Short mmCIF file of C-alpha atoms (C1' of nucleotides) in Angstrom, two decimals:
data_model
loop_
_atom_site.label_atom_id
_atom_site.label_comp_id
_atom_site.label_asym_id
_atom_site.label_seq_id
_atom_site.Cartn_x
_atom_site.Cartn_y
_atom_site.Cartn_z
CA MET A 1 -2.76 19.58 5.24
CA ILE A 2 0.31 20.74 4.45
CA PHE A 3 3.53 18.96 5.49
CA THR A 4 7.00 20.03 4.99
CA VAL A 5 10.77 18.92 6.48
CA ARG A 6 12.34 21.25 7.93
CA ARG A 7 14.93 21.73 10.67
CA SER A 8 15.10 17.44 10.06
CA ARG A 9 11.29 17.39 11.35
CA LEU A 10 7.72 16.49 9.29
CA GLN A 11 5.97 19.80 9.93
CA VAL A 12 3.07 20.57 9.42
CA LEU A 13 0.96 23.76 8.43
CA LEU A 14 -1.43 25.32 11.94
CA ILE A 15 -3.79 28.43 10.99
CA GLU A 16 -5.26 29.85 14.57
CA ARG A 17 -8.66 30.40 14.45
CA GLY A 18 -10.52 33.31 14.04
CA ASN A 19 -13.81 32.00 14.20
CA GLN A 20 -16.23 30.22 16.55
CA PRO A 21 -16.12 27.39 17.79
CA TYR A 22 -12.58 26.41 18.70
CA LEU A 23 -11.72 30.38 18.63
CA GLY A 24 -8.23 30.44 19.36
CA GLN A 25 -7.14 26.70 18.86
CA PRO A 26 -4.91 25.29 16.14
CA ALA A 27 -6.90 23.64 13.22
CA LEU A 28 -5.68 22.74 10.00
CA PRO A 29 -6.69 25.73 7.11
CA GLY A 30 -8.72 24.05 4.59
CA GLY A 31 -12.76 25.78 2.95
CA PHE A 32 -15.47 25.01 1.76
CA ILE A 33 -16.23 23.92 -2.12
CA ARG A 34 -17.53 26.21 -4.43
CA ASP A 35 -20.16 25.74 -7.77
CA GLY A 36 -18.27 23.61 -10.31
CA GLU A 37 -15.74 22.88 -8.70
CA THR A 38 -13.46 19.58 -8.28
CA LEU A 39 -11.99 18.46 -4.85
CA ASP A 40 -9.00 18.69 -6.81
CA GLU A 41 -8.78 21.68 -7.60
CA ALA A 42 -10.99 23.82 -4.63
CA ALA A 43 -7.71 21.62 -2.59
CA LEU A 44 -4.60 24.23 -5.09
CA ARG A 45 -7.15 27.32 -4.52
CA GLU A 46 -7.06 26.85 -0.49
CA LEU A 47 -3.77 25.96 -0.48
CA SER A 48 -3.33 29.14 -2.66
CA GLU A 49 -5.56 31.51 -0.75
CA GLU A 50 -3.74 30.10 2.44
CA THR A 51 -0.57 30.29 1.89
CA GLY A 52 -0.09 31.78 -0.51
CA LEU A 53 1.53 28.74 -2.75
CA ASP A 54 1.46 27.52 -6.03
CA GLY A 55 -0.01 23.96 -5.65
CA ARG A 56 1.10 22.42 -8.81
CA THR A 57 4.56 22.25 -7.96
CA LEU A 58 3.43 20.49 -4.76
CA HIS A 59 1.93 17.08 -4.09
CA LEU A 60 -1.20 16.61 -3.73
CA GLU A 61 -3.23 13.64 -3.54
CA GLN A 62 -7.52 13.31 -1.62
CA LEU A 63 -6.88 11.20 1.22
CA ARG A 64 -10.88 10.49 2.81
CA ALA A 65 -13.90 11.78 4.12
CA TYR A 66 -14.85 12.55 7.76
CA SER A 67 -18.06 12.50 7.78
CA ASP A 68 -19.42 12.17 11.72
CA PRO A 69 -22.73 14.54 12.15
CA ASP A 70 -21.16 15.69 15.72
CA ARG A 71 -18.04 17.12 14.00
CA ASP A 72 -18.97 20.44 13.56
CA PRO A 73 -20.77 22.01 16.14
CA ARG A 74 -22.36 24.66 13.94
CA GLY A 75 -23.90 21.53 12.19
CA ARG A 76 -24.01 18.96 9.26
CA VAL A 77 -20.06 19.30 7.77
CA ILE A 78 -18.38 17.00 5.78
CA THR A 79 -14.55 17.24 5.14
CA VAL A 80 -12.67 16.06 2.10
CA ALA A 81 -8.76 15.91 3.58
CA TYR A 82 -6.28 16.29 0.77
CA LEU A 83 -2.67 15.85 1.47
CA ALA A 84 0.43 18.28 0.47
CA LEU A 85 4.01 17.69 0.67
CA GLY A 86 6.69 20.45 -0.48
CA PRO A 87 9.87 21.17 0.01
CA ASP A 88 10.53 23.04 2.99
CA LEU A 89 7.96 26.26 1.73
CA PRO A 90 8.80 29.74 3.05
CA LEU A 91 6.74 31.02 5.94
CA PRO A 92 3.23 31.79 4.91
CA VAL A 93 2.02 35.12 2.68
CA ALA A 94 0.15 37.25 5.04
CA GLY A 95 -2.70 36.34 3.04
CA THR A 96 -6.27 36.86 4.56
CA ASP A 97 -6.78 33.26 6.49
CA ALA A 98 -3.46 32.63 6.93
CA ALA A 99 -2.16 35.58 9.56
CA ALA A 100 -1.99 32.90 11.52
CA ALA A 101 -0.22 30.33 9.87
CA HIS A 102 2.41 28.92 11.58
CA TRP A 103 5.33 26.09 10.85
CA GLU A 104 4.63 22.95 13.78
CA PRO A 105 6.44 19.49 14.27
CA VAL A 106 3.79 17.12 13.51
CA SER A 107 4.66 15.10 16.62
CA SER A 108 3.90 18.52 19.52
CA ALA A 109 0.38 18.65 16.84
CA LEU A 110 -0.09 15.30 17.78
CA ALA A 111 1.52 14.82 21.70
CA ASP A 112 -2.32 16.54 22.52
CA ASP A 113 -5.36 14.89 21.71
CA THR A 114 -7.57 17.92 21.88
CA SER A 115 -5.16 20.53 20.97
CA LEU A 116 -6.39 20.66 17.59
CA ALA A 117 -9.84 21.74 16.85
CA PHE A 118 -12.76 19.55 15.18
CA ASP A 119 -11.29 16.50 14.50
CA HIS A 120 -7.90 17.10 13.00
CA ALA A 121 -6.06 15.61 15.40
CA ALA A 122 -7.83 12.13 13.80
CA ILE A 123 -7.69 13.05 10.31
CA LEU A 124 -3.74 14.65 11.14
CA ARG A 125 -2.84 11.02 12.20
CA ASP A 126 -4.18 9.22 9.61
CA GLY A 127 -2.23 11.71 7.44
CA LEU A 128 0.68 10.63 8.99
CA GLU A 129 0.45 7.49 8.24
CA ARG A 130 -0.41 7.58 3.92
CA ALA A 131 2.95 10.12 3.91
CA ARG A 132 4.61 7.50 5.84
CA SER A 133 3.06 4.49 3.64
CA GLN A 134 3.58 6.46 0.41
CA LEU A 135 7.19 6.30 0.78
CA GLU A 136 7.87 3.21 0.86
CA HIS A 137 5.82 2.79 -2.74
CA THR A 138 5.88 6.08 -4.56
CA THR A 139 9.13 8.22 -5.32
CA VAL A 140 7.12 11.32 -3.52
CA ALA A 141 10.35 11.92 -0.60
CA ALA A 142 11.88 13.76 -3.58
CA ALA A 143 8.88 16.28 -3.74
CA PHE A 144 10.55 17.49 0.17
CA CYS A 145 13.39 18.24 -1.31
CA PRO A 146 13.91 21.59 -2.99
CA GLU A 147 15.68 20.69 -6.40
CA PRO A 148 19.24 19.35 -6.67
CA PHE A 149 19.26 17.62 -3.36
CA THR A 150 21.48 14.51 -3.16
CA VAL A 151 21.01 11.48 -1.71
CA GLY A 152 21.38 12.61 2.13
CA ASP A 153 18.86 14.96 1.68
CA LEU A 154 16.80 12.55 -0.03
CA ARG A 155 17.52 10.57 2.62
CA ARG A 156 16.96 12.96 6.17
CA ILE A 157 12.89 13.56 5.02
CA TYR A 158 12.76 10.04 5.06
CA GLU A 159 13.87 9.79 8.25
CA ALA A 160 11.95 13.04 9.08
CA VAL A 161 8.63 11.40 8.29
CA TRP A 162 9.18 7.89 9.70
CA GLY A 163 11.21 8.85 12.75
CA PHE A 164 13.51 6.67 12.54
CA SER A 165 17.62 6.80 11.26
CA LEU A 166 18.20 3.98 7.89
CA ASP A 167 21.85 3.06 6.82
CA PRO A 168 22.76 5.41 5.02
CA SER A 169 24.71 3.15 2.30
CA ASN A 170 22.07 0.77 1.88
CA PHE A 171 19.26 3.84 1.19
CA ARG A 172 22.30 4.80 -1.11
CA ARG A 173 22.19 1.65 -3.04
CA LYS A 174 18.45 1.32 -3.27
CA VAL A 175 17.57 4.61 -4.66
CA THR A 176 20.07 4.54 -7.14
CA ARG A 177 19.39 1.82 -8.39
CA THR A 178 15.66 2.21 -8.69
CA GLU A 179 15.57 3.41 -12.41
CA GLY A 180 14.14 7.13 -12.91
CA PHE A 181 14.03 7.75 -9.09
CA LEU A 182 17.61 10.59 -9.39
CA ASN A 183 18.51 12.42 -12.68
CA PRO A 184 21.61 12.73 -11.54
CA THR A 185 23.27 16.70 -12.26
CA GLY A 186 26.83 15.73 -13.03
CA GLU A 187 27.05 18.61 -10.41
CA ARG A 188 29.09 18.32 -6.47
CA ARG A 189 27.72 20.74 -2.74
CA SER A 190 30.79 20.77 -0.53
CA SER A 191 29.02 20.73 3.43
CA GLU A 192 30.52 22.32 6.14
CA THR A 193 32.10 19.18 6.48
CA GLY A 194 32.18 16.30 4.72
CA ARG A 195 33.19 14.31 1.16
CA PRO A 196 31.07 16.87 -1.35
CA ALA A 197 28.30 14.99 -2.04
CA ALA A 198 26.65 14.43 -6.13
CA LEU A 199 23.27 16.56 -6.84
CA TYR A 200 20.23 15.24 -8.52
CA ARG A 201 16.72 16.11 -9.63
CA ARG A 202 13.79 14.13 -9.85
CA GLY A 203 13.25 10.97 -12.31
CA ALA A 204 10.24 10.31 -14.29
CA ALA A 205 9.54 7.75 -12.85
CA SER A 206 6.51 7.50 -9.49
CA LEU A 207 6.20 4.07 -8.23
CA LEU A 208 8.95 2.43 -6.28
CA ILE A 209 9.55 -0.77 -7.38
CA PRO A 210 10.87 -2.98 -5.84
CA PRO A 211 9.55 -0.41 -2.07
CA LEU A 212 11.39 0.41 -0.11
CA LEU A 213 9.80 -0.77 3.51
CA ARG A 214 10.30 0.84 6.63
CA SER A 215 10.73 -2.76 8.41
CA GLY A 216 14.65 -2.26 8.33
CA GLU A 217 15.07 -0.01 11.51
CA VAL A 218 18.19 0.72 13.29
CA SER A 219 17.56 2.86 16.45
CA SER A 220 17.62 6.14 15.86
CA MET B 1 -19.54 -1.11 -4.79
CA ILE B 2 -20.37 -4.78 -3.75
CA PHE B 3 -17.74 -7.30 -5.06
CA THR B 4 -17.75 -11.55 -4.40
CA VAL B 5 -16.21 -13.99 -5.99
CA ARG B 6 -18.93 -16.58 -7.48
CA ARG B 7 -17.61 -19.83 -10.62
CA SER B 8 -13.95 -18.75 -10.09
CA ARG B 9 -14.39 -15.17 -11.31
CA LEU B 10 -15.28 -11.82 -9.60
CA GLN B 11 -18.67 -10.13 -10.26
CA VAL B 12 -19.46 -6.56 -9.74
CA LEU B 13 -23.42 -5.84 -8.33
CA LEU B 14 -25.20 -3.86 -10.80
CA ILE B 15 -28.72 -2.57 -10.74
CA GLU B 16 -30.52 -1.25 -13.82
CA ARG B 17 -31.97 2.22 -13.85
CA GLY B 18 -35.35 2.30 -13.31
CA ASN B 19 -35.04 6.90 -13.70
CA GLN B 20 -33.33 9.14 -16.01
CA PRO B 21 -30.82 10.28 -16.58
CA TYR B 22 -29.29 6.65 -18.13
CA LEU B 23 -32.60 4.46 -18.12
CA GLY B 24 -32.66 1.48 -18.67
CA GLN B 25 -28.42 1.52 -18.28
CA PRO B 26 -25.97 -0.81 -15.10
CA ALA B 27 -25.29 1.36 -13.28
CA LEU B 28 -23.63 1.43 -9.39
CA PRO B 29 -25.91 0.85 -6.93
CA GLY B 30 -25.70 4.41 -4.48
CA GLY B 31 -27.98 6.57 -2.33
CA PHE B 32 -27.67 9.86 -0.25
CA ILE B 33 -26.64 10.52 2.93
CA ARG B 34 -29.66 11.87 5.40
CA ASP B 35 -29.21 13.78 8.68
CA GLY B 36 -27.53 12.67 11.17
CA GLU B 37 -25.95 9.79 9.74
CA THR B 38 -22.01 9.25 8.92
CA LEU B 39 -21.05 7.95 5.27
CA ASP B 40 -20.82 4.45 6.53
CA GLU B 41 -23.67 4.45 8.03
CA ALA B 42 -25.16 5.76 4.66
CA ALA B 43 -22.38 2.89 2.79
CA LEU B 44 -24.14 0.29 5.86
CA ARG B 45 -28.29 1.49 4.47
CA GLU B 46 -28.05 1.58 1.22
CA LEU B 47 -26.18 -1.55 0.92
CA SER B 48 -28.96 -3.38 3.76
CA GLU B 49 -32.03 -1.98 1.01
CA GLU B 50 -30.10 -3.15 -1.90
CA THR B 51 -29.44 -5.67 -0.76
CA GLY B 52 -31.23 -7.29 2.31
CA LEU B 53 -27.87 -8.30 3.12
CA ASP B 54 -26.31 -7.48 6.50
CA GLY B 55 -23.18 -5.35 5.98
CA ARG B 56 -21.93 -6.65 9.36
CA THR B 57 -20.93 -9.48 8.18
CA LEU B 58 -18.56 -7.99 5.52
CA HIS B 59 -15.86 -6.64 4.97
CA LEU B 60 -16.95 -2.20 3.89
CA GLU B 61 -13.63 0.44 3.43
CA GLN B 62 -14.14 3.79 1.67
CA LEU B 63 -12.42 4.19 -1.67
CA ARG B 64 -12.43 7.91 -2.25
CA ALA B 65 -14.95 10.58 -3.42
CA TYR B 66 -15.52 11.51 -6.93
CA SER B 67 -16.38 15.90 -7.04
CA ASP B 68 -16.28 15.97 -11.04
CA PRO B 69 -18.95 18.56 -11.57
CA ASP B 70 -20.87 17.46 -14.42
CA ARG B 71 -20.70 13.83 -13.40
CA ASP B 72 -24.24 14.02 -12.21
CA PRO B 73 -26.68 15.80 -15.82
CA ARG B 74 -29.50 16.87 -12.56
CA GLY B 75 -26.56 18.84 -10.71
CA ARG B 76 -24.98 18.66 -8.53
CA VAL B 77 -23.59 15.65 -6.60
CA ILE B 78 -20.37 14.36 -4.87
CA THR B 79 -20.16 10.51 -4.75
CA VAL B 80 -18.42 9.45 -1.67
CA ALA B 81 -17.88 5.41 -2.95
CA TYR B 82 -17.92 2.27 -0.78
CA LEU B 83 -15.66 -1.07 -1.58
CA ALA B 84 -17.87 -3.87 -0.30
CA LEU B 85 -16.29 -7.42 -0.30
CA GLY B 86 -18.31 -10.41 0.39
CA PRO B 87 -18.59 -14.85 0.00
CA ASP B 88 -20.46 -15.86 -2.67
CA LEU B 89 -23.78 -14.04 -2.02
CA PRO B 90 -26.87 -15.15 -2.73
CA LEU B 91 -29.09 -13.26 -5.35
CA PRO B 92 -30.10 -9.89 -3.93
CA VAL B 93 -33.38 -9.97 -2.86
CA ALA B 94 -36.28 -8.43 -4.95
CA GLY B 95 -36.63 -5.31 -2.58
CA THR B 96 -36.88 -1.24 -3.60
CA ASP B 97 -34.52 -0.36 -5.93
CA ALA B 98 -33.33 -4.16 -5.74
CA ALA B 99 -35.34 -5.89 -8.64
CA ALA B 100 -32.94 -4.93 -11.26
CA ALA B 101 -30.05 -5.91 -10.03
CA HIS B 102 -27.71 -8.31 -10.97
CA TRP B 103 -23.59 -10.29 -10.21
CA GLU B 104 -21.78 -9.60 -13.75
CA PRO B 105 -18.57 -10.41 -14.01
CA VAL B 106 -16.15 -7.11 -13.72
CA SER B 107 -13.79 -7.73 -16.88
CA SER B 108 -16.52 -7.75 -18.91
CA ALA B 109 -18.32 -4.48 -16.86
CA LEU B 110 -15.27 -3.01 -18.15
CA ALA B 111 -15.16 -4.15 -21.43
CA ASP B 112 -17.14 -1.56 -23.05
CA ASP B 113 -15.55 2.12 -21.77
CA THR B 114 -19.70 4.18 -21.61
CA SER B 115 -22.22 0.19 -20.85
CA LEU B 116 -21.69 1.84 -16.74
CA ALA B 117 -23.89 4.96 -15.99
CA PHE B 118 -21.49 7.76 -14.81
CA ASP B 119 -19.04 7.77 -14.25
CA HIS B 120 -19.25 4.38 -12.42
CA ALA B 121 -16.64 3.06 -15.03
CA ALA B 122 -14.10 4.98 -13.36
CA ILE B 123 -15.19 3.81 -10.46
CA LEU B 124 -15.33 0.47 -10.86
CA ARG B 125 -11.28 0.64 -12.02
CA ASP B 126 -10.12 2.64 -8.44
CA GLY B 127 -12.07 -0.04 -7.12
CA LEU B 128 -11.20 -2.87 -8.64
CA GLU B 129 -7.66 -1.40 -7.89
CA ARG B 130 -8.10 -1.17 -4.45
CA ALA B 131 -9.21 -4.71 -3.91
CA ARG B 132 -6.19 -6.21 -6.07
CA SER B 133 -3.73 -4.23 -3.27
CA GLN B 134 -6.12 -5.14 -0.92
CA LEU B 135 -5.28 -8.38 -0.78
CA GLU B 136 -1.20 -8.15 -0.42
CA HIS B 137 -0.91 -6.50 2.41
CA THR B 138 -4.33 -7.17 4.43
CA THR B 139 -5.94 -10.59 5.29
CA VAL B 140 -9.24 -9.48 3.72
CA ALA B 141 -9.96 -11.97 0.69
CA ALA B 142 -10.64 -14.47 3.73
CA ALA B 143 -13.53 -11.82 3.57
CA PHE B 144 -14.82 -14.15 0.05
CA CYS B 145 -14.76 -16.93 1.64
CA PRO B 146 -17.73 -19.03 3.31
CA GLU B 147 -16.56 -21.00 6.39
CA PRO B 148 -14.99 -22.98 6.19
CA PHE B 149 -12.72 -22.43 3.75
CA THR B 150 -9.60 -24.66 2.28
CA VAL B 151 -6.49 -23.11 0.86
CA GLY B 152 -7.49 -23.56 -2.57
CA ASP B 153 -10.39 -21.57 -1.91
CA LEU B 154 -8.73 -18.75 -1.02
CA ARG B 155 -5.96 -18.82 -3.28
CA ARG B 156 -8.73 -19.07 -6.13
CA ILE B 157 -9.80 -16.23 -4.61
CA TYR B 158 -6.65 -14.38 -5.05
CA GLU B 159 -6.43 -15.45 -9.10
CA ALA B 160 -9.63 -14.44 -9.12
CA VAL B 161 -9.70 -11.15 -8.40
CA TRP B 162 -5.59 -10.01 -10.02
CA GLY B 163 -6.23 -12.44 -13.36
CA PHE B 164 -3.41 -15.10 -13.10
CA SER B 165 -2.31 -18.61 -11.47
CA LEU B 166 -0.33 -18.62 -8.53
CA ASP B 167 1.44 -21.79 -7.52
CA PRO B 168 -0.24 -23.70 -5.27
CA SER B 169 2.56 -25.15 -2.57
CA ASN B 170 4.07 -21.48 -2.69
CA PHE B 171 0.91 -19.95 -1.98
CA ARG B 172 0.43 -22.58 0.91
CA ARG B 173 3.09 -21.85 2.40
CA LYS B 174 2.81 -18.25 2.96
CA VAL B 175 -1.06 -18.22 4.21
CA THR B 176 -0.11 -21.04 6.71
CA ARG B 177 2.54 -19.23 8.08
CA THR B 178 1.08 -16.28 8.31
CA GLU B 179 0.32 -15.78 11.99
CA GLY B 180 -3.86 -14.96 12.91
CA PHE B 181 -4.28 -15.52 9.11
CA LEU B 182 -6.04 -18.85 9.07
CA ASN B 183 -7.74 -21.04 12.22
CA PRO B 184 -7.21 -24.48 11.33
CA THR B 185 -10.88 -26.95 12.27
CA GLY B 186 -9.46 -29.52 12.27
CA GLU B 187 -11.67 -30.77 9.78
CA ARG B 188 -11.68 -31.88 6.64
CA ARG B 189 -13.15 -31.38 3.00
CA SER B 190 -13.72 -34.11 0.53
CA SER B 191 -14.38 -32.42 -2.85
CA GLU B 192 -14.92 -34.74 -6.04
CA THR B 193 -11.11 -35.02 -6.85
CA GLY B 194 -7.96 -35.17 -5.46
CA ARG B 195 -6.36 -35.38 -1.88
CA PRO B 196 -9.33 -34.20 1.33
CA ALA B 197 -8.27 -30.65 1.94
CA ALA B 198 -7.98 -29.29 5.26
CA LEU B 199 -10.57 -26.79 6.60
CA TYR B 200 -10.34 -23.23 8.02
CA ARG B 201 -11.89 -20.58 9.20
CA ARG B 202 -10.39 -16.87 9.40
CA GLY B 203 -8.47 -15.62 11.87
CA ALA B 204 -8.08 -12.28 13.85
CA ALA B 205 -5.06 -11.07 12.10
CA SER B 206 -5.90 -8.14 9.50
CA LEU B 207 -2.54 -7.32 7.54
CA LEU B 208 -0.30 -9.88 6.13
CA ILE B 209 3.39 -9.11 7.07
CA PRO B 210 5.96 -10.17 5.20
CA PRO B 211 3.28 -8.52 2.21
CA LEU B 212 1.98 -10.92 -0.42
CA LEU B 213 3.09 -9.30 -3.63
CA ARG B 214 1.51 -9.45 -6.85
CA SER B 215 4.76 -9.84 -8.78
CA GLY B 216 5.48 -13.73 -8.82
CA GLU B 217 2.77 -14.31 -11.69
CA VAL B 218 2.27 -17.70 -13.25
CA SER B 219 1.19 -17.56 -17.01
CA SER B 220 -2.31 -18.73 -16.43
"C1'" DG C 1 45.84 14.73 11.87
"C1'" DC C 2 40.84 14.41 12.62
"C1'" DA C 3 35.79 14.75 11.97
"C1'" DA C 4 32.44 13.77 9.82
"C1'" DA C 5 30.28 12.88 5.34
"C1'" DA C 6 29.96 10.68 1.10
"C1'" DG C 7 30.81 6.00 -1.33
"C1'" DT C 8 31.86 0.62 -2.55
"C1'" DG C 9 32.64 -3.99 -0.75
"C1'" DT C 10 31.29 -8.01 1.27
"C1'" DT C 11 28.94 -11.93 4.36
"C1'" DA C 12 25.23 -13.89 5.80
"C1'" DC C 13 20.22 -14.42 6.43
"C1'" DA C 14 15.52 -13.89 4.91
"C1'" DA C 15 11.69 -14.06 1.53
"C1'" DG C 16 10.53 -15.98 -2.77
"C1'" DT C 17 10.83 -19.10 -7.46
"C1'" DA C 18 10.10 -23.04 -9.46
"C1'" DC C 19 9.62 -26.97 -9.98
"C1'" DA C 20 10.29 -32.31 -8.83
"C1'" DC C 21 8.65 -35.79 -5.94
"C1'" DC C 22 4.82 -37.94 -2.44
"C1'" DC C 23 -0.67 -38.44 0.01
"C1'" DA C 24 -5.65 -39.78 -0.35
"C1'" DT C 25 -9.59 -39.91 -2.45
"C1'" DG C 26 -13.27 -41.56 -6.64
"C1'" DG C 27 -14.16 -43.48 -10.33
"C1'" DC D 1 -5.06 -48.09 -12.14
"C1'" DC D 2 -5.25 -43.48 -12.82
"C1'" DA D 3 -6.11 -38.75 -12.81
"C1'" DT D 4 -7.23 -34.52 -9.18
"C1'" DG D 5 -5.57 -31.83 -6.08
"C1'" DG D 6 -3.48 -31.68 -1.13
"C1'" DG D 7 0.43 -31.28 1.02
"C1'" DT D 8 5.93 -31.60 1.52
"C1'" DG D 9 11.49 -30.29 0.43
"C1'" DT D 10 14.89 -28.77 -2.14
"C1'" DA D 11 17.77 -25.88 -4.60
"C1'" DC D 12 18.60 -21.35 -7.28
"C1'" DT D 13 18.01 -16.53 -7.07
"C1'" DT D 14 16.95 -11.67 -5.39
"C1'" DG D 15 17.01 -8.54 -1.75
"C1'" DT D 16 18.29 -6.15 2.64
"C1'" DA D 17 20.99 -6.28 7.20
"C1'" DA D 18 24.99 -5.28 9.43
"C1'" DC D 19 29.56 -3.34 8.98
"C1'" DA D 20 34.04 -3.05 7.99
"C1'" DC D 21 36.37 -0.26 4.55
"C1'" DT D 22 38.33 3.37 1.28
"C1'" DT D 23 37.09 8.18 -0.69
"C1'" DT D 24 37.11 14.04 0.10
"C1'" DT D 25 36.32 17.96 2.28
"C1'" DG D 26 36.95 21.52 6.20
"C1'" DC D 27 38.99 22.90 10.11
#
DNA sequence: GCAAAAGTGTTACAAGTACACCCATGG
DNA sequence: CCATGGGTGTACTTGTAACACTTTTGC
């Protein structure tokens, strides 16, 4: 399950199924583990086969196992779902399975419960919740930002994943106060409008202390 | 991985292996999934087979999958670990596999990295961290308490799992203020010494809002 | 100048920490 | 009476929410 933020919306990579069952329906990319491979390695390999992306440059974590005996009509298949987060990624290379891959906003993928193949809607819901929760306690949000990035870029990641607006000044204070979250480059970037913003790169810290909780939402 | 709190210490159920490999060494209980079964059902079945406990009366949750190809010398075995939390449980019934089952403090099971079979030391470490984290955000600690229980009982669960002492008065305020955590029974219980304590049963809430963070530790 | 985004300051409030203190029981 | 754990009150500190305000750019 590969997430990115494009045009201020959280999007997920879906493929169109080329085989039965669920022929032609969108699904999460995936595949089978091989002998001698860990699940982490299999996830990285599938990621690269289906999208051409080098998984070592993005955040990858295990979500959980799905084991309903009827989840695949062909027979017993247990899936261990993985979550990958990356910056606004290039459209997938037309690889073997990737021909029909495309980005879709998570909200629209979840709008109709039966639009995704298998139990992928449930997996996607779990992954969305995990991503939202991870933003509170870790610095993974920076994995969504192409470097260098501004505090505003980072804030728009949080807003896209959480689905509501944050107070820019309070957000700024919180992330700049957390030691090791942002490394200042000393450079600035001008956009079409407004004052130029300071540029940062990802810091070494991976945990957010104190956490950045999503309780304080502002009417979007 | 079955946790309980006995004599104010967090303990884990270990079995002594009756077969090769790791013959005679302690290990976490487990088994293989069957056709037509979900992983949750398999975990419940193994729990009952090995301990005689009815899993529906305790808290059970999936931890994660372990997939190193060399983790089992007999060949490729992928394990999906589960975590069960329960009140001071009776010593396991002498069932088929359970003859050599016993409770052991988690700290001593982890003291020597090679005392447990397979990669079970790593699994146990992950499970301990999950349990500690769950106590911060959910009401599962009450699953460790035989009903009815006192605020002091509940506090001693937190102290056993987190491994340090808490301020009794502040703890009391936090858990009693959280709507739906504790249902007062109106009864009291006298112990050998001190003022009798009010008795409670588990409430309906499963999430702790605000969380009960383990940052504020008191020198144990 | 004006709009827009970056960035600073400040006040009000919620929650947590530390600790003093009272309560009720067994011995 | 005293020791012990239950339970209440409170001053202090930390973090957050809300929002006013200044800065710096493009048009």
